mmCIF file of C-alpha atoms in Angstrom:
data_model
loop_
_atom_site.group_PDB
_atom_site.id
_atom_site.type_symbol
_atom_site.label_atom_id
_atom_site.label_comp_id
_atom_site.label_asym_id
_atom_site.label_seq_id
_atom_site.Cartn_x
_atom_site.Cartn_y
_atom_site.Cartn_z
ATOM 1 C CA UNK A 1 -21.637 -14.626 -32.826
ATOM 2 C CA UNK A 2 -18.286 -16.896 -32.173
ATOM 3 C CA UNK A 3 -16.406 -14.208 -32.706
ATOM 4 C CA UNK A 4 -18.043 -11.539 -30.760
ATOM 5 C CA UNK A 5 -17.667 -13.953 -27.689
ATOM 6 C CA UNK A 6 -14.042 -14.740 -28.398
ATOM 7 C CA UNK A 7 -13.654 -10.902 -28.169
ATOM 8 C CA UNK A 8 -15.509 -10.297 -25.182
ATOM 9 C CA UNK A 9 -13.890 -13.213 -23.837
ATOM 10 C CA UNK A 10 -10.353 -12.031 -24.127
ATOM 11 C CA UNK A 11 -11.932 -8.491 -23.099
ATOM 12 C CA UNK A 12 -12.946 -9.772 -20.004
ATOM 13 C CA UNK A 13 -11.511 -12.580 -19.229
ATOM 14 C CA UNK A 14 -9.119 -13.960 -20.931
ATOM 15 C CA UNK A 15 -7.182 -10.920 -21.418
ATOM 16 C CA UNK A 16 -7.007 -9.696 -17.623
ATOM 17 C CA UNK A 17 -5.897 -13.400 -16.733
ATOM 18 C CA UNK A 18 -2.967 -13.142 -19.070
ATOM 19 C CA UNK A 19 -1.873 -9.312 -18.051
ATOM 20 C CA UNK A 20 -1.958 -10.340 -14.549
ATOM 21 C CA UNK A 21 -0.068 -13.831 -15.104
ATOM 22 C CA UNK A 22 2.294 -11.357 -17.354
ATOM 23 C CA UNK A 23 2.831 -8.713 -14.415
ATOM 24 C CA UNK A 24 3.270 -11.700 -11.786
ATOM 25 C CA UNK A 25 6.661 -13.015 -13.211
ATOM 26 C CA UNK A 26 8.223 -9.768 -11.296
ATOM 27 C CA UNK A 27 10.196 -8.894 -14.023
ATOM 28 C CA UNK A 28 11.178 -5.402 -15.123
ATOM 29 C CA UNK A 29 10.008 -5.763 -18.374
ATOM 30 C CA UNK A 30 6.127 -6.132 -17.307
ATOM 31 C CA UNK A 31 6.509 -2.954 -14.665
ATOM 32 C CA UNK A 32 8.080 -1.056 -18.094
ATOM 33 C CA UNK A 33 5.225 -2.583 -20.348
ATOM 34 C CA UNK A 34 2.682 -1.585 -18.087
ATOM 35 C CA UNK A 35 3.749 1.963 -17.569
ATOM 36 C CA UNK A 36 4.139 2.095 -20.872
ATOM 37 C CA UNK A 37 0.889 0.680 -21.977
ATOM 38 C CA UNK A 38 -0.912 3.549 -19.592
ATOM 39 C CA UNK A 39 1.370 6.176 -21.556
ATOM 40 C CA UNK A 40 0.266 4.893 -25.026
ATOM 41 C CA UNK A 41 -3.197 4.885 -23.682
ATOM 42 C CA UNK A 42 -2.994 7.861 -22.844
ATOM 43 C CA UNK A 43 -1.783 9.505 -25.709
ATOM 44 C CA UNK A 44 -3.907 7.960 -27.881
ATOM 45 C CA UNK A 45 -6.742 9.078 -25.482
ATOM 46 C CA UNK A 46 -4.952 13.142 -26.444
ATOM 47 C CA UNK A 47 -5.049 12.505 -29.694
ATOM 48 C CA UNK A 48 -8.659 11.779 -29.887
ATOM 49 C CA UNK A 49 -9.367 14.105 -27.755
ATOM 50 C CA UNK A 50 -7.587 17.129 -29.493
ATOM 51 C CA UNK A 51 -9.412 15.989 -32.574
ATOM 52 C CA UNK A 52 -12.914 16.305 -31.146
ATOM 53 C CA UNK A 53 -11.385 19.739 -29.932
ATOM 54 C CA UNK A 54 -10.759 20.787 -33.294
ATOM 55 C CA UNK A 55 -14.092 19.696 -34.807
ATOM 56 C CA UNK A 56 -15.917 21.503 -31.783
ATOM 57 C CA UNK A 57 -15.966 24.862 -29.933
ATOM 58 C CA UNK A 58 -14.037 23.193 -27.172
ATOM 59 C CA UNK A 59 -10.327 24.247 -26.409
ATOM 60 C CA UNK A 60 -7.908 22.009 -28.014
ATOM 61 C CA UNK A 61 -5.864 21.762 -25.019
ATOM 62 C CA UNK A 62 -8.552 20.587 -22.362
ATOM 63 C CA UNK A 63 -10.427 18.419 -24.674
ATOM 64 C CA UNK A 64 -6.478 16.909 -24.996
ATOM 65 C CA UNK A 65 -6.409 16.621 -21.799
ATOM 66 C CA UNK A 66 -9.633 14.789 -21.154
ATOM 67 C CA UNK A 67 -8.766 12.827 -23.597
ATOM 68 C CA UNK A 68 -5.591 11.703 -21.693
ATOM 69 C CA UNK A 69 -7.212 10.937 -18.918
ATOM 70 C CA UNK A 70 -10.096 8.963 -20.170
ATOM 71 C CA UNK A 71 -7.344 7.033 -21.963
ATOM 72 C CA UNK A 72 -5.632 6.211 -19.586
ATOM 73 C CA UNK A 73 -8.143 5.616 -17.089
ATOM 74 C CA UNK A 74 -9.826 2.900 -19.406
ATOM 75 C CA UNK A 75 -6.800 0.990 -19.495
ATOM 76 C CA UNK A 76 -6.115 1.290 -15.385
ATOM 77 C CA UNK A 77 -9.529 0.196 -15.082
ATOM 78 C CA UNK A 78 -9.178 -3.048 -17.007
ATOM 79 C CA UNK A 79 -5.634 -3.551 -15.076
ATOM 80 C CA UNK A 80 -8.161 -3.486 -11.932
ATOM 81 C CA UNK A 81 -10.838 -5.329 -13.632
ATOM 82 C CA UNK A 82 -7.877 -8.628 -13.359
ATOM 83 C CA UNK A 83 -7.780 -8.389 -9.727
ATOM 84 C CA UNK A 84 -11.472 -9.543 -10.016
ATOM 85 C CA UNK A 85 -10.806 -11.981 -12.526
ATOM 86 C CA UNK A 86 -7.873 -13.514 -10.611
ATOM 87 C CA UNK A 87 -9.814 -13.703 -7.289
ATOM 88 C CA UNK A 88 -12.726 -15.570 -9.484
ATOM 89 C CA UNK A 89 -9.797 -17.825 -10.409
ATOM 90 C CA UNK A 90 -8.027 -18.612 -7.067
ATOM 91 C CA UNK A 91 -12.032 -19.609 -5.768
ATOM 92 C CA UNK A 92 -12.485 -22.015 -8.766
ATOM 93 C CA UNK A 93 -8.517 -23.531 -8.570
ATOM 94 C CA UNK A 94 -7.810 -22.273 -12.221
ATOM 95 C CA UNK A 95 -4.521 -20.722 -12.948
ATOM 96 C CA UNK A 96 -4.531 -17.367 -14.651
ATOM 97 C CA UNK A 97 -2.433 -18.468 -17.651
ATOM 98 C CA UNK A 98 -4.330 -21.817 -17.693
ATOM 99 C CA UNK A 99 -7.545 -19.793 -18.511
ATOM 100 C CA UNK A 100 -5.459 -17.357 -20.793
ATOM 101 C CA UNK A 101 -4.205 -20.332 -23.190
ATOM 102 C CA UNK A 102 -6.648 -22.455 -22.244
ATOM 103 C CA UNK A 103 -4.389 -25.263 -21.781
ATOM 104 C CA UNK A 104 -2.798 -26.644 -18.770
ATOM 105 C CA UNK A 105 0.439 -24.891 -18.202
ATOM 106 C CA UNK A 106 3.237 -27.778 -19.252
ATOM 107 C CA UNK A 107 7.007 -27.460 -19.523
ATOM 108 C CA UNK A 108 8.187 -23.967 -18.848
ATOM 109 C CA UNK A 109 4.840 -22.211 -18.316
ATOM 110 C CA UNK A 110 4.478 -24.656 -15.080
ATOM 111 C CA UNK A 111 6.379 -23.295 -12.822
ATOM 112 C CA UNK A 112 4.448 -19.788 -12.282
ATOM 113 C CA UNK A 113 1.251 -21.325 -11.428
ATOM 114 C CA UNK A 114 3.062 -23.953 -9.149
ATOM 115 C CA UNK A 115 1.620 -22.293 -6.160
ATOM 116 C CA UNK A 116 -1.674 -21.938 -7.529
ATOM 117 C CA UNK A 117 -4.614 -23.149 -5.826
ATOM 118 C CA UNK A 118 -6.124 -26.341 -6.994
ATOM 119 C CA UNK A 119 -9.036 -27.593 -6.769
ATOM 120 C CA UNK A 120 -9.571 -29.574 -3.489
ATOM 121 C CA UNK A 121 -7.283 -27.061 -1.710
ATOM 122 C CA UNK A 122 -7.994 -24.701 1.150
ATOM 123 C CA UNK A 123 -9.652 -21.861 -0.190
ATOM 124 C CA UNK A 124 -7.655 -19.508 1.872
ATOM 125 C CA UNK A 125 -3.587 -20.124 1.677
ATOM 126 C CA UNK A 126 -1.442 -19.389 5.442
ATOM 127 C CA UNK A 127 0.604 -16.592 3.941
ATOM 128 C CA UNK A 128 -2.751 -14.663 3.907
ATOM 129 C CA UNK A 129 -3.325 -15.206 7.714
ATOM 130 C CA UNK A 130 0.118 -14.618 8.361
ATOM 131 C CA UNK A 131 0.216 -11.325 6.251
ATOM 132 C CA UNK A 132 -3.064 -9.731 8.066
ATOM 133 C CA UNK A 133 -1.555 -11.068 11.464
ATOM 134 C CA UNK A 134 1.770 -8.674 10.633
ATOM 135 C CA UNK A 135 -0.603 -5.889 9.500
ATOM 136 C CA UNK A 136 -2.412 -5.982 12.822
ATOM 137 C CA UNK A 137 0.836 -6.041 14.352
ATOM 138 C CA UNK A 138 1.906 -3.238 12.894
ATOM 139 C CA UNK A 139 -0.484 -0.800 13.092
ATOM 140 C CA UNK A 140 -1.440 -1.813 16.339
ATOM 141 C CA UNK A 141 2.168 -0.833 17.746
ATOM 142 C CA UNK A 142 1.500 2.720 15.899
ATOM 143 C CA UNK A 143 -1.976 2.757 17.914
ATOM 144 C CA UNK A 144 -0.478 1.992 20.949
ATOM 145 C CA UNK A 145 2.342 4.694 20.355
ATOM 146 C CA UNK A 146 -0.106 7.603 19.486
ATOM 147 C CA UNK A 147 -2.299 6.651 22.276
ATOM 148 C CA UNK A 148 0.665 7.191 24.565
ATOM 149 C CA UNK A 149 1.751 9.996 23.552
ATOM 150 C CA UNK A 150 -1.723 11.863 23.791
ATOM 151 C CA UNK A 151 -2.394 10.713 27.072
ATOM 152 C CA UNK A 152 -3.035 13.368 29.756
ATOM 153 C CA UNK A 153 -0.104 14.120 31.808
ATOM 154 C CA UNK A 154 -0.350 13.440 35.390
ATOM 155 C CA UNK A 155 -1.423 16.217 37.947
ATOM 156 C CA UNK A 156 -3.011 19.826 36.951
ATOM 157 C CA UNK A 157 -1.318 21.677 33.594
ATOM 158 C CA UNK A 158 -1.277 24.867 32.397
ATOM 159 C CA UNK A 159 0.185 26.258 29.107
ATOM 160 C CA UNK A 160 2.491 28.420 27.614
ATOM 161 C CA UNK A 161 4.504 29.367 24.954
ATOM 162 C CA UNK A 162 8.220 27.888 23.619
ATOM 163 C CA UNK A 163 10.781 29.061 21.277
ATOM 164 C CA UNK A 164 12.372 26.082 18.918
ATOM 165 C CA UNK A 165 15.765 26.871 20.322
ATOM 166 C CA UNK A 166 17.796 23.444 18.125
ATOM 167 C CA UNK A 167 17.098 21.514 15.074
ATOM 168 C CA UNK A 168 18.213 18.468 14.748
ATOM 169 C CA UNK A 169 18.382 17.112 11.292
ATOM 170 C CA UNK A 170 18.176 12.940 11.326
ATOM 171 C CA UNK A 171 21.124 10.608 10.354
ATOM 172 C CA UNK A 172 21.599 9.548 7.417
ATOM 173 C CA UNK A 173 19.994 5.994 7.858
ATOM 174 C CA UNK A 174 16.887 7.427 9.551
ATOM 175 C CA UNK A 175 13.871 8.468 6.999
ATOM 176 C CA UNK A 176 12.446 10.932 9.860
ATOM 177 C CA UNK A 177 12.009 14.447 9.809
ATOM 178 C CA UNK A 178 14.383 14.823 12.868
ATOM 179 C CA UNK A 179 13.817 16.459 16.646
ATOM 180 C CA UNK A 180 13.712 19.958 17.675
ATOM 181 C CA UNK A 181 14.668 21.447 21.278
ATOM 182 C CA UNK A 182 12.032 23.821 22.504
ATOM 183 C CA UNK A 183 12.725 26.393 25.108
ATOM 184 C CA UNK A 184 10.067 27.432 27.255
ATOM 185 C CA UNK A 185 10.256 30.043 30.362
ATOM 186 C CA UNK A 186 7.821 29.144 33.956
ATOM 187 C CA UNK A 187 8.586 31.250 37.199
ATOM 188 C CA UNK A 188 11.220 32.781 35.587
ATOM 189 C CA UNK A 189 13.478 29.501 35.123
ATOM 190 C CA UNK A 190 14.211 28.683 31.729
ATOM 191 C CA UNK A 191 13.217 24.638 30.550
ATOM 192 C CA UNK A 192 14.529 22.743 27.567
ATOM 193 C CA UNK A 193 11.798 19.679 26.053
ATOM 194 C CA UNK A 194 12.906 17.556 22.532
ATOM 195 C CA UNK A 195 10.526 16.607 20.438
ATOM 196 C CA UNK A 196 9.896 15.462 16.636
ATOM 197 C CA UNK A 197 10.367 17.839 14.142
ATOM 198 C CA UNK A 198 7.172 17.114 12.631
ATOM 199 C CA UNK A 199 4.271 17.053 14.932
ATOM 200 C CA UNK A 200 1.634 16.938 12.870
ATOM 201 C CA UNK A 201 0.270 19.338 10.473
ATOM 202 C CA UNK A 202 3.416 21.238 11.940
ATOM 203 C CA UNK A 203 7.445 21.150 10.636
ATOM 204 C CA UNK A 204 9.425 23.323 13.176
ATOM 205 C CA UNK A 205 11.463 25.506 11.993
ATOM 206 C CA UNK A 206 14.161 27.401 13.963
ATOM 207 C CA UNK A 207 12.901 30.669 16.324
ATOM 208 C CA UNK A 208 9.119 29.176 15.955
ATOM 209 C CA UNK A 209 7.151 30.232 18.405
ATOM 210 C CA UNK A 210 5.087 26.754 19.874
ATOM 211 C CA UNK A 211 2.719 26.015 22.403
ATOM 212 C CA UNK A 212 3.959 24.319 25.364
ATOM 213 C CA UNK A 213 1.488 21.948 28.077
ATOM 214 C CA UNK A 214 3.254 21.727 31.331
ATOM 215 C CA UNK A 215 2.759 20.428 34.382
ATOM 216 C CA UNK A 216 1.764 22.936 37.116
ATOM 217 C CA UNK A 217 3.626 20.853 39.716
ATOM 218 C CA UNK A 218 6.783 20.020 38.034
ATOM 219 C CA UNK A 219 6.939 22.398 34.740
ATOM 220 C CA UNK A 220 9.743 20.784 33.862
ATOM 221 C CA UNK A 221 7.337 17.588 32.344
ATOM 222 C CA UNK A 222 6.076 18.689 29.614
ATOM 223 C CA UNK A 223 5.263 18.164 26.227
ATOM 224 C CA UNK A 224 4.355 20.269 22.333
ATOM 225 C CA UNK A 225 0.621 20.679 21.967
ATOM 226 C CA UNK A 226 0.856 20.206 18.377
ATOM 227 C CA UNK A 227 2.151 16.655 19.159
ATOM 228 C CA UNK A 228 -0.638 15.412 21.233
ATOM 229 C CA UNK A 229 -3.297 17.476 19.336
ATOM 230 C CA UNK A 230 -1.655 15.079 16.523
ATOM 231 C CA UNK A 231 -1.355 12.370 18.231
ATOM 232 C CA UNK A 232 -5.214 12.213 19.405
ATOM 233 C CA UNK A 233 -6.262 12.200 15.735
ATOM 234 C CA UNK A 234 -3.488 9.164 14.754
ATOM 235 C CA UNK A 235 -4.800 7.255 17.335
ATOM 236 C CA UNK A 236 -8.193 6.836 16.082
ATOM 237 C CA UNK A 237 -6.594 5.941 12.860
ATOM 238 C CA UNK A 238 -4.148 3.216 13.233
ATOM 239 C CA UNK A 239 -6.847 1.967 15.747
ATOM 240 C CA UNK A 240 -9.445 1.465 13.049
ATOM 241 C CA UNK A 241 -6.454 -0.014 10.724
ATOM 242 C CA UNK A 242 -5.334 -2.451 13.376
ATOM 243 C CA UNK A 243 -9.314 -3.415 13.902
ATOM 244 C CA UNK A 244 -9.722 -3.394 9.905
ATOM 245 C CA UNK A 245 -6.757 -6.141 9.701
ATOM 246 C CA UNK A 246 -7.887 -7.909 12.761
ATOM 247 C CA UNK A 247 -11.002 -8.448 11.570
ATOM 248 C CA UNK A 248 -9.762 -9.643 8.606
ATOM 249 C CA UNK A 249 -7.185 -11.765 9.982
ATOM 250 C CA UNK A 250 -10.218 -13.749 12.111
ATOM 251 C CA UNK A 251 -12.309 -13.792 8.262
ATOM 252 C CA UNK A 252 -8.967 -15.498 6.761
ATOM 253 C CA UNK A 253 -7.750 -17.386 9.388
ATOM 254 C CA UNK A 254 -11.817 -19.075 9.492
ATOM 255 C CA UNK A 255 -11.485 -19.716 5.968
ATOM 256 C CA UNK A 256 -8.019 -21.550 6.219
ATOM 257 C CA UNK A 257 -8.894 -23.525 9.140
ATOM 258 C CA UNK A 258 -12.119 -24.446 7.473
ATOM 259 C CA UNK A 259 -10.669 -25.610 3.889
ATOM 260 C CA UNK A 260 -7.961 -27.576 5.936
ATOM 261 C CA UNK A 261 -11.183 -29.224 7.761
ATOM 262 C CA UNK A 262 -12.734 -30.014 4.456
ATOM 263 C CA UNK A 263 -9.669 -31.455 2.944
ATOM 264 C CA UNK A 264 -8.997 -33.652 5.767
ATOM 265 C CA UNK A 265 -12.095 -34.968 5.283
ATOM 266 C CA UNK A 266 -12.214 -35.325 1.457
ATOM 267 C CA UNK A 267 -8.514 -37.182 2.181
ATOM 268 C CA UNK A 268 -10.601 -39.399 5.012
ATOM 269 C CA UNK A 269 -8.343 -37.966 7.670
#
């Protein structure tokens, strides 16, 4: 019975603790081991997989490949089955490789559960309110972007069609997708808008023909359909992500102020 506990401990436990106090030293060794772990895992999964293929009706190639799959899934799984065990840890103040040797860590193995949380200490650590306060940030400048872009222009529009008349390919230090130059034809006078390469499900391309909103009043404010027709459906979703991370920036920022409370008082401050 000792034994089956010692093996569902390390299973379950004890094991996850020590991958995830393994992959937290950053090095390149434990991104390589773990890639490599989901590889052998995987292959092993093929190999029992092709053999079941073999000894059944099945094709030797899918079963293989269920088999791969299933392998390596299991060991993902128990990679995410750490996160759980970690979070366990950080509420009870033990350090992952504390629970993995189950010893405290001395000497060398001291220094990567320095900034551990003990015992005593505020449940929730600053970096975590700072890190949802940056997310919010974030994604609450892309909400705030989208939204302008797919607001209505101002007086009466009409539309009609443009011809991408420039690319634009981005520098070298920009990530982007580049602009475009659309050329569009009202009254008989030609007009020339730029916009992003990209807009939405969209990637112009040159002589593409492109729906153009204008205003009746002044055509020469306008703007590419496809880009506010884009930008309507981002803004719902960066504002949900900002909300998301606000929300959980009030949750963290509670729970820090709270454990500071608590140890104050515990330290008869």
């Amino acid at each position: 019975m000792g034994r089956v506990r010692a093996v569902l401990s390390w299973g379950f436990v004890r094991g996850p603790a020590a991958a995830y106090a393994f992959l937290d030293t950053g090095s390149a060794l434990a991104s390589f081991a773990s890639v490599a772990a989901i590889v052998l895992f995987a292959a092993i999964g093929a190999g029992i997989g092709a053999l079941v293929g073999l000894a059944t009706p099945s094709s030797v190639g899918d079963a293989a490949g269920v088999g791969a799959l299933l392998g390596g899934g299991v060991l993902v799984a128990w990679l995410l089955l750490s996160l759980v065990v970690v979070a366990v840890l950080w509420v009870r103040g033990v350090s992952p490789i504390e629970t993995a040797t189950g010893e405290k860590p001395t000497g060398r193995h001291a220094a990567p559960s320095a900034g551990w949380r003990g015992r005593g200490e505020p449940l929730v650590p600053v970096s975590l309110v700072l890190f949802c306060l940056l997310m919010t940030l974030a994604f609450g400048g892309e909400w705030v972007h989208a939204r302008k872009l797919s607001r209505p222009l101002d007086g009466p529009t009409a539309t009609t069609t443009g011809t991408v008349a420039t690319v634009h390919e981005p520098p070298w230090w920009d990530n982007g997708s580049g602009s475009a130059d659309i050329r569009y034809a009202v009254a008989g006078t030609d007009y020339v808008i730029e916009t992003g390469r990209d807009p939405g499900e969209h990637f112009l391309a040159l002589d593409e023909v492109v729906p153009v909103e204008y205003v009746v009043g002044g055509p020469a404010t306008a703007r590419c359909v496809w880009t506010v027709e884009s930008a309507r459906s981002d803004a719902a979703f960066w504002f949900w992500l900002a909300a998301g991370c606000a929300g959980l920036g009030l949750l963290s920022l509670s729970g820090f102020l709270v454990g500071r409370w608590r140890s104050s008082g515990r330290r008869g401050g």
